[in-house]
Amino acid sequence: MKKTLLLLYVLLSFQSFSQIHIDANTPIYNGNGDNYDGPPTPPPLIPYLKLNTIINNEFTRELKLIFPYEATDGVDSDFDVKNMDGDYPQDISFWIEDGDYVIQGLNFNLSKKIPLSVKAAVSSKFKFYISENDGFDDGQPIYIYDALYKSYHDIRNTPYQVVVAPGKDTGRFKISFTNNATLGTNNAVSSTFFISQDNKSQVLNATNPNNKIMKSFWLYDIHGRCVISKDNLSAQQNFSFSTSGLSSGVYLAIFITGNGSKITQKIIISNSGN
């Protein structure tokens, strides 16, 4: 009899547990009896880009540039992969510490220029374009800088084709994220809420003309780290946050409204010297 009652108790307990339903409105507890009210889940940013180069319409070399936080400007054995095709008469590689690489890891900075190494046994046509990227703002250009002509070409939108003279050249071409034009204010609109980055004053501004209640603000860098967080913003028409201590790069701004909805916007911060 006792065994029968025990079995019945277990079955009823399991049935009750299996009927628990958690949806978007179910409060989550932090173990102290309080509702969890932490930061939003960071964006799944694993930034990278792929540079494809068509050489003489015969061969396409794919180079991959990734941006892990731990990477340096030098050779990183955990990320960088050497170009082992040394016998190709025409080719292109990343140029790192006097070596040719097909994959390079780099800590992202908007002001960096990434050198490329090109070689050609004979005069050859090189056509550069970005075949794939992730973690970049839709409006962020990706340039090829051609030092021979001192020109920038946004290969994210339009391929750049040029003739390369015979020999090896490690100084002519670079990948760049700016074209030396001054980055001004980057504005975006989400309904009636306006987010902007003023790089001259090194301040992120948000305008809230309808006085919506804002619960919190979070700013994530391109690696998914929260670099600024503010709570209890209440209802104000204007919010300002200093970005003077942040490195130049792409960031994701997130405002949480009083009803729990999110307003997000990618911004570009350009701080001289960072």
mmCIF file of C-alpha atoms in Angstrom:
data_model
loop_
_atom_site.group_PDB
_atom_site.id
_atom_site.type_symbol
_atom_site.label_atom_id
_atom_site.label_comp_id
_atom_site.label_asym_id
_atom_site.label_seq_id
_atom_site.Cartn_x
_atom_site.Cartn_y
_atom_site.Cartn_z
ATOM 1 C CA MET A 1 0.000 0.000 0.000
ATOM 2 C CA LYS A 2 2.802 2.408 0.915
ATOM 3 C CA LYS A 3 4.609 1.637 -2.352
ATOM 4 C CA THR A 4 1.417 2.327 -4.308
ATOM 5 C CA LEU A 5 0.898 5.682 -2.592
ATOM 6 C CA LEU A 6 4.550 6.638 -3.128
ATOM 7 C CA LEU A 7 4.336 5.801 -6.841
ATOM 8 C CA LEU A 8 1.116 7.806 -7.156
ATOM 9 C CA TYR A 9 2.778 10.799 -5.448
ATOM 10 C CA VAL A 10 5.762 10.685 -7.827
ATOM 11 C CA LEU A 11 3.506 10.500 -10.892
ATOM 12 C CA LEU A 12 1.383 13.429 -9.712
ATOM 13 C CA SER A 13 4.490 15.480 -8.930
ATOM 14 C CA PHE A 14 5.953 14.787 -12.374
ATOM 15 C CA GLN A 15 2.658 15.712 -14.047
ATOM 16 C CA SER A 16 2.507 19.008 -12.156
ATOM 17 C CA PHE A 17 6.114 19.804 -13.042
ATOM 18 C CA SER A 18 5.628 18.952 -16.707
ATOM 19 C CA GLN A 19 2.730 21.398 -16.931
ATOM 20 C CA ILE A 20 4.834 24.394 -15.870
ATOM 21 C CA HIS A 21 4.933 26.803 -18.806
ATOM 22 C CA ILE A 22 7.411 29.631 -19.181
ATOM 23 C CA ASP A 23 6.736 32.303 -21.756
ATOM 24 C CA ALA A 24 8.022 35.799 -22.451
ATOM 25 C CA ASN A 25 5.888 37.229 -19.620
ATOM 26 C CA THR A 26 6.941 34.711 -16.966
ATOM 27 C CA PRO A 27 9.166 36.388 -14.353
ATOM 28 C CA ILE A 28 12.614 34.868 -13.870
ATOM 29 C CA TYR A 29 14.048 34.844 -10.357
ATOM 30 C CA ASN A 30 17.621 35.406 -9.310
ATOM 31 C CA GLY A 31 17.597 33.006 -6.347
ATOM 32 C CA ASN A 32 17.020 35.736 -3.765
ATOM 33 C CA GLY A 33 13.269 35.896 -4.254
ATOM 34 C CA ASP A 34 13.493 38.876 -6.612
ATOM 35 C CA ASN A 35 12.668 39.151 -10.293
ATOM 36 C CA TYR A 36 15.806 39.086 -12.450
ATOM 37 C CA ASP A 37 16.358 42.546 -13.881
ATOM 38 C CA GLY A 38 19.801 42.252 -15.427
ATOM 39 C CA PRO A 39 21.149 43.451 -18.768
ATOM 40 C CA PRO A 40 19.663 42.268 -22.051
ATOM 41 C CA THR A 41 21.339 39.377 -23.810
ATOM 42 C CA PRO A 42 24.408 40.716 -25.643
ATOM 43 C CA PRO A 43 24.241 40.727 -29.427
ATOM 44 C CA PRO A 44 25.669 37.594 -31.087
ATOM 45 C CA LEU A 45 28.515 39.474 -32.730
ATOM 46 C CA ILE A 46 31.412 37.434 -34.070
ATOM 47 C CA PRO A 47 32.643 40.016 -36.549
ATOM 48 C CA TYR A 48 34.489 38.993 -39.672
ATOM 49 C CA LEU A 49 34.768 39.809 -43.340
ATOM 50 C CA LYS A 50 35.835 37.886 -46.423
ATOM 51 C CA LEU A 51 37.846 39.620 -49.123
ATOM 52 C CA ASN A 52 37.681 37.917 -52.507
ATOM 53 C CA THR A 53 40.134 38.821 -55.252
ATOM 54 C CA ILE A 54 39.646 37.616 -58.821
ATOM 55 C CA ILE A 55 42.990 37.494 -60.614
ATOM 56 C CA ASN A 56 42.976 37.658 -64.432
ATOM 57 C CA ASN A 57 39.464 36.144 -64.387
ATOM 58 C CA GLU A 58 41.156 32.787 -63.785
ATOM 59 C CA PHE A 59 41.608 32.401 -60.045
ATOM 60 C CA THR A 60 39.839 33.708 -56.935
ATOM 61 C CA ARG A 61 41.714 34.066 -53.667
ATOM 62 C CA GLU A 62 39.582 34.329 -50.521
ATOM 63 C CA LEU A 63 41.057 36.045 -47.465
ATOM 64 C CA LYS A 64 39.283 36.096 -44.108
ATOM 65 C CA LEU A 65 39.718 38.868 -41.543
ATOM 66 C CA ILE A 66 38.330 38.139 -38.064
ATOM 67 C CA PHE A 67 38.136 40.417 -35.025
ATOM 68 C CA PRO A 68 38.565 38.481 -31.769
ATOM 69 C CA TYR A 69 39.183 40.657 -28.737
ATOM 70 C CA GLU A 70 42.405 38.819 -27.832
ATOM 71 C CA ALA A 71 44.095 39.335 -31.214
ATOM 72 C CA THR A 72 47.036 41.682 -31.755
ATOM 73 C CA ASP A 73 48.477 43.478 -34.772
ATOM 74 C CA GLY A 74 51.283 40.912 -34.965
ATOM 75 C CA VAL A 75 51.257 37.188 -35.677
ATOM 76 C CA ASP A 76 48.757 35.326 -33.465
ATOM 77 C CA SER A 77 49.143 31.562 -33.723
ATOM 78 C CA ASP A 78 45.608 31.058 -32.390
ATOM 79 C CA PHE A 79 44.043 32.994 -35.267
ATOM 80 C CA ASP A 80 46.424 33.619 -38.165
ATOM 81 C CA VAL A 81 46.867 31.049 -40.946
ATOM 82 C CA LYS A 82 49.786 31.191 -43.374
ATOM 83 C CA ASN A 83 49.421 31.149 -47.128
ATOM 84 C CA MET A 84 50.957 27.810 -48.115
ATOM 85 C CA ASP A 85 50.478 28.305 -51.874
ATOM 86 C CA GLY A 86 53.831 29.926 -52.479
ATOM 87 C CA ASP A 87 54.150 28.544 -55.989
ATOM 88 C CA TYR A 88 51.175 30.496 -57.359
ATOM 89 C CA PRO A 89 52.489 33.031 -59.918
ATOM 90 C CA GLN A 90 49.787 35.591 -59.021
ATOM 91 C CA ASP A 91 48.365 35.852 -55.521
ATOM 92 C CA ILE A 92 47.297 38.103 -52.647
ATOM 93 C CA SER A 93 47.683 37.685 -48.875
ATOM 94 C CA PHE A 94 47.575 39.557 -45.599
ATOM 95 C CA TRP A 95 51.044 40.923 -44.829
ATOM 96 C CA ILE A 96 51.943 40.259 -41.184
ATOM 97 C CA GLU A 97 55.507 40.615 -39.901
ATOM 98 C CA ASP A 98 57.046 39.949 -43.331
ATOM 99 C CA GLY A 99 54.860 36.888 -43.921
ATOM 100 C CA ASP A 100 51.902 36.004 -46.159
ATOM 101 C CA TYR A 101 48.658 34.887 -44.469
ATOM 102 C CA VAL A 102 45.180 33.923 -45.709
ATOM 103 C CA ILE A 103 43.453 34.389 -42.322
ATOM 104 C CA GLN A 104 44.258 37.228 -39.944
ATOM 105 C CA GLY A 105 42.921 37.934 -36.463
ATOM 106 C CA LEU A 106 42.877 41.576 -35.446
ATOM 107 C CA ASN A 107 41.524 43.685 -32.603
ATOM 108 C CA PHE A 108 39.091 45.993 -34.381
ATOM 109 C CA ASN A 109 39.804 49.698 -34.558
ATOM 110 C CA LEU A 110 38.121 52.030 -37.000
ATOM 111 C CA SER A 111 41.382 53.831 -37.787
ATOM 112 C CA LYS A 112 43.437 50.733 -38.637
ATOM 113 C CA LYS A 113 44.672 49.967 -42.132
ATOM 114 C CA ILE A 114 45.418 46.303 -42.814
ATOM 115 C CA PRO A 115 48.272 45.787 -45.302
ATOM 116 C CA LEU A 116 47.977 43.344 -48.182
ATOM 117 C CA SER A 117 50.723 41.626 -50.130
ATOM 118 C CA VAL A 118 50.255 41.147 -53.877
ATOM 119 C CA LYS A 119 52.519 39.365 -56.313
ATOM 120 C CA ALA A 120 52.398 38.885 -60.067
ATOM 121 C CA ALA A 121 54.746 37.115 -62.456
ATOM 122 C CA VAL A 122 53.311 39.201 -65.290
ATOM 123 C CA SER A 123 51.130 42.295 -65.480
ATOM 124 C CA SER A 124 47.780 41.127 -64.055
ATOM 125 C CA LYS A 125 44.249 42.316 -63.322
ATOM 126 C CA PHE A 126 43.160 42.154 -59.674
ATOM 127 C CA LYS A 127 39.469 42.621 -58.848
ATOM 128 C CA PHE A 128 38.691 43.163 -55.140
ATOM 129 C CA TYR A 129 35.288 42.802 -53.471
ATOM 130 C CA ILE A 130 33.747 41.836 -50.121
ATOM 131 C CA SER A 131 31.945 38.516 -50.514
ATOM 132 C CA GLU A 132 30.666 38.165 -46.946
ATOM 133 C CA ASN A 133 30.692 39.981 -43.602
ATOM 134 C CA ASP A 134 29.042 39.765 -40.195
ATOM 135 C CA GLY A 135 28.962 42.103 -37.213
ATOM 136 C CA PHE A 136 29.342 45.299 -39.240
ATOM 137 C CA ASP A 137 26.859 48.146 -39.322
ATOM 138 C CA ASP A 138 24.936 48.228 -42.607
ATOM 139 C CA GLY A 139 26.283 51.692 -43.310
ATOM 140 C CA GLN A 140 29.929 50.933 -42.471
ATOM 141 C CA PRO A 141 32.092 51.128 -45.621
ATOM 142 C CA ILE A 142 34.937 48.682 -46.213
ATOM 143 C CA TYR A 143 37.593 50.215 -48.416
ATOM 144 C CA ILE A 144 40.576 49.143 -50.427
ATOM 145 C CA TYR A 145 43.179 51.880 -50.211
ATOM 146 C CA ASP A 146 45.373 52.090 -53.305
ATOM 147 C CA ALA A 147 48.555 53.947 -52.354
ATOM 148 C CA LEU A 148 49.646 54.251 -55.990
ATOM 149 C CA TYR A 149 46.691 56.524 -56.734
ATOM 150 C CA LYS A 150 46.087 57.630 -53.125
ATOM 151 C CA SER A 151 42.467 56.567 -53.550
ATOM 152 C CA TYR A 152 39.833 54.763 -51.466
ATOM 153 C CA HIS A 153 37.306 52.349 -52.978
ATOM 154 C CA ASP A 154 34.290 51.015 -51.072
ATOM 155 C CA ILE A 155 34.441 47.371 -52.150
ATOM 156 C CA ARG A 156 31.515 46.462 -49.942
ATOM 157 C CA ASN A 157 29.258 47.985 -52.586
ATOM 158 C CA THR A 158 31.300 48.015 -55.797
ATOM 159 C CA PRO A 159 34.292 45.854 -56.836
ATOM 160 C CA TYR A 160 37.580 47.607 -57.512
ATOM 161 C CA GLN A 161 39.610 46.370 -60.469
ATOM 162 C CA VAL A 162 43.158 47.460 -61.147
ATOM 163 C CA VAL A 163 46.266 46.333 -63.016
ATOM 164 C CA VAL A 164 49.158 45.099 -60.869
ATOM 165 C CA ALA A 165 52.683 45.331 -62.251
ATOM 166 C CA PRO A 166 55.044 42.326 -62.163
ATOM 167 C CA GLY A 167 56.808 41.716 -58.865
ATOM 168 C CA LYS A 168 55.817 41.641 -55.198
ATOM 169 C CA ASP A 169 54.282 44.712 -53.574
ATOM 170 C CA THR A 170 53.531 44.890 -49.846
ATOM 171 C CA GLY A 171 52.810 48.603 -49.601
ATOM 172 C CA ARG A 172 50.295 49.453 -52.291
ATOM 173 C CA PHE A 173 47.006 47.988 -51.001
ATOM 174 C CA LYS A 174 45.388 48.144 -47.572
ATOM 175 C CA ILE A 175 41.957 47.382 -46.128
ATOM 176 C CA SER A 176 40.537 50.467 -44.424
ATOM 177 C CA PHE A 177 37.329 51.395 -42.611
ATOM 178 C CA THR A 178 37.670 55.151 -43.105
ATOM 179 C CA ASN A 179 38.739 57.253 -46.072
ATOM 180 C CA ASN A 180 40.234 60.083 -44.013
ATOM 181 C CA ALA A 181 36.978 62.014 -44.275
ATOM 182 C CA THR A 182 35.817 63.408 -40.952
ATOM 183 C CA LEU A 183 33.255 61.196 -39.295
ATOM 184 C CA GLY A 184 30.444 63.478 -38.227
ATOM 185 C CA THR A 185 27.313 62.752 -36.287
ATOM 186 C CA ASN A 186 25.798 59.341 -36.980
ATOM 187 C CA ASN A 187 22.019 59.677 -36.633
ATOM 188 C CA ALA A 188 19.306 57.056 -36.556
ATOM 189 C CA VAL A 189 15.595 57.146 -35.886
ATOM 190 C CA SER A 190 13.508 54.519 -34.176
ATOM 191 C CA SER A 191 9.903 55.682 -34.338
ATOM 192 C CA THR A 192 9.916 58.848 -32.204
ATOM 193 C CA PHE A 193 13.158 58.076 -30.398
ATOM 194 C CA PHE A 194 16.393 59.459 -31.849
ATOM 195 C CA ILE A 195 19.891 58.074 -31.156
ATOM 196 C CA SER A 196 23.032 59.846 -32.370
ATOM 197 C CA GLN A 197 26.785 59.715 -31.812
ATOM 198 C CA ASP A 198 28.524 63.096 -31.710
ATOM 199 C CA ASN A 199 32.154 62.189 -32.337
ATOM 200 C CA LYS A 200 33.334 65.783 -32.102
ATOM 201 C CA SER A 201 32.067 66.086 -28.517
ATOM 202 C CA GLN A 202 32.576 62.353 -27.778
ATOM 203 C CA VAL A 203 29.022 61.995 -26.517
ATOM 204 C CA LEU A 204 26.205 59.597 -27.362
ATOM 205 C CA ASN A 205 22.893 61.463 -27.377
ATOM 206 C CA ALA A 206 19.309 60.243 -27.360
ATOM 207 C CA THR A 207 16.270 62.461 -27.884
ATOM 208 C CA ASN A 208 12.943 61.366 -26.441
ATOM 209 C CA PRO A 209 10.374 63.952 -27.650
ATOM 210 C CA ASN A 210 7.360 61.983 -26.395
ATOM 211 C CA ASN A 211 8.835 61.551 -22.910
ATOM 212 C CA LYS A 212 8.695 57.772 -23.046
ATOM 213 C CA ILE A 213 9.723 56.102 -19.806
ATOM 214 C CA MET A 214 13.172 54.583 -20.252
ATOM 215 C CA LYS A 215 14.189 51.904 -17.799
ATOM 216 C CA SER A 216 17.857 51.397 -18.702
ATOM 217 C CA PHE A 217 20.579 51.916 -21.292
ATOM 218 C CA TRP A 218 23.306 49.492 -22.411
ATOM 219 C CA LEU A 219 26.157 49.968 -24.876
ATOM 220 C CA TYR A 220 27.943 46.912 -26.285
ATOM 221 C CA ASP A 221 31.171 46.877 -28.258
ATOM 222 C CA ILE A 222 31.689 44.761 -31.359
ATOM 223 C CA HIS A 223 32.865 41.828 -29.211
ATOM 224 C CA GLY A 224 29.642 41.706 -27.182
ATOM 225 C CA ARG A 225 31.056 43.326 -24.029
ATOM 226 C CA CYS A 226 28.887 45.817 -22.152
ATOM 227 C CA VAL A 227 30.961 49.016 -21.871
ATOM 228 C CA ILE A 228 28.290 51.406 -20.518
ATOM 229 C CA SER A 229 25.174 50.639 -18.468
ATOM 230 C CA LYS A 230 22.729 53.021 -16.800
ATOM 231 C CA ASP A 231 19.570 52.199 -14.834
ATOM 232 C CA ASN A 232 16.524 54.180 -13.689
ATOM 233 C CA LEU A 233 16.573 56.666 -16.549
ATOM 234 C CA SER A 234 12.896 57.639 -16.047
ATOM 235 C CA ALA A 235 11.154 59.950 -18.542
ATOM 236 C CA GLN A 236 13.402 62.648 -19.958
ATOM 237 C CA GLN A 237 13.493 64.394 -23.294
ATOM 238 C CA ASN A 238 17.271 64.085 -23.633
ATOM 239 C CA PHE A 239 19.886 61.553 -22.549
ATOM 240 C CA SER A 240 23.657 61.964 -22.902
ATOM 241 C CA PHE A 241 26.471 59.482 -22.226
ATOM 242 C CA SER A 242 30.178 60.213 -22.523
ATOM 243 C CA THR A 243 32.090 57.960 -24.942
ATOM 244 C CA SER A 244 35.462 59.672 -24.468
ATOM 245 C CA GLY A 245 37.108 56.624 -22.900
ATOM 246 C CA LEU A 246 36.009 54.154 -25.562
ATOM 247 C CA SER A 247 38.019 52.824 -28.474
ATOM 248 C CA SER A 248 36.999 53.711 -31.997
ATOM 249 C CA GLY A 249 34.733 51.114 -33.559
ATOM 250 C CA VAL A 250 31.209 49.842 -34.097
ATOM 251 C CA TYR A 251 28.907 49.674 -31.051
ATOM 252 C CA LEU A 252 25.332 48.610 -30.345
ATOM 253 C CA ALA A 253 23.188 50.961 -28.241
ATOM 254 C CA ILE A 254 20.176 49.436 -26.464
ATOM 255 C CA PHE A 255 17.483 51.347 -24.573
ATOM 256 C CA ILE A 256 14.945 49.387 -22.513
ATOM 257 C CA THR A 257 11.581 51.129 -22.231
ATOM 258 C CA GLY A 258 9.290 51.090 -19.235
ATOM 259 C CA ASN A 259 7.213 48.277 -20.735
ATOM 260 C CA GLY A 260 10.294 46.149 -21.452
ATOM 261 C CA SER A 261 10.613 46.712 -25.197
ATOM 262 C CA LYS A 262 13.999 47.429 -26.792
ATOM 263 C CA ILE A 263 15.185 50.268 -28.985
ATOM 264 C CA THR A 264 18.492 49.342 -30.617
ATOM 265 C CA GLN A 265 20.855 51.146 -32.949
ATOM 266 C CA LYS A 266 24.366 50.478 -34.197
ATOM 267 C CA ILE A 267 26.653 53.504 -34.002
ATOM 268 C CA ILE A 268 30.219 54.315 -35.022
ATOM 269 C CA ILE A 269 32.502 55.873 -32.418
ATOM 270 C CA SER A 270 35.649 57.585 -33.661
ATOM 271 C CA ASN A 271 37.853 58.908 -30.878
ATOM 272 C CA SER A 272 41.209 60.333 -31.875
ATOM 273 C CA GLY A 273 44.026 58.376 -30.239
ATOM 274 C CA ASN A 274 41.818 55.433 -29.193
#
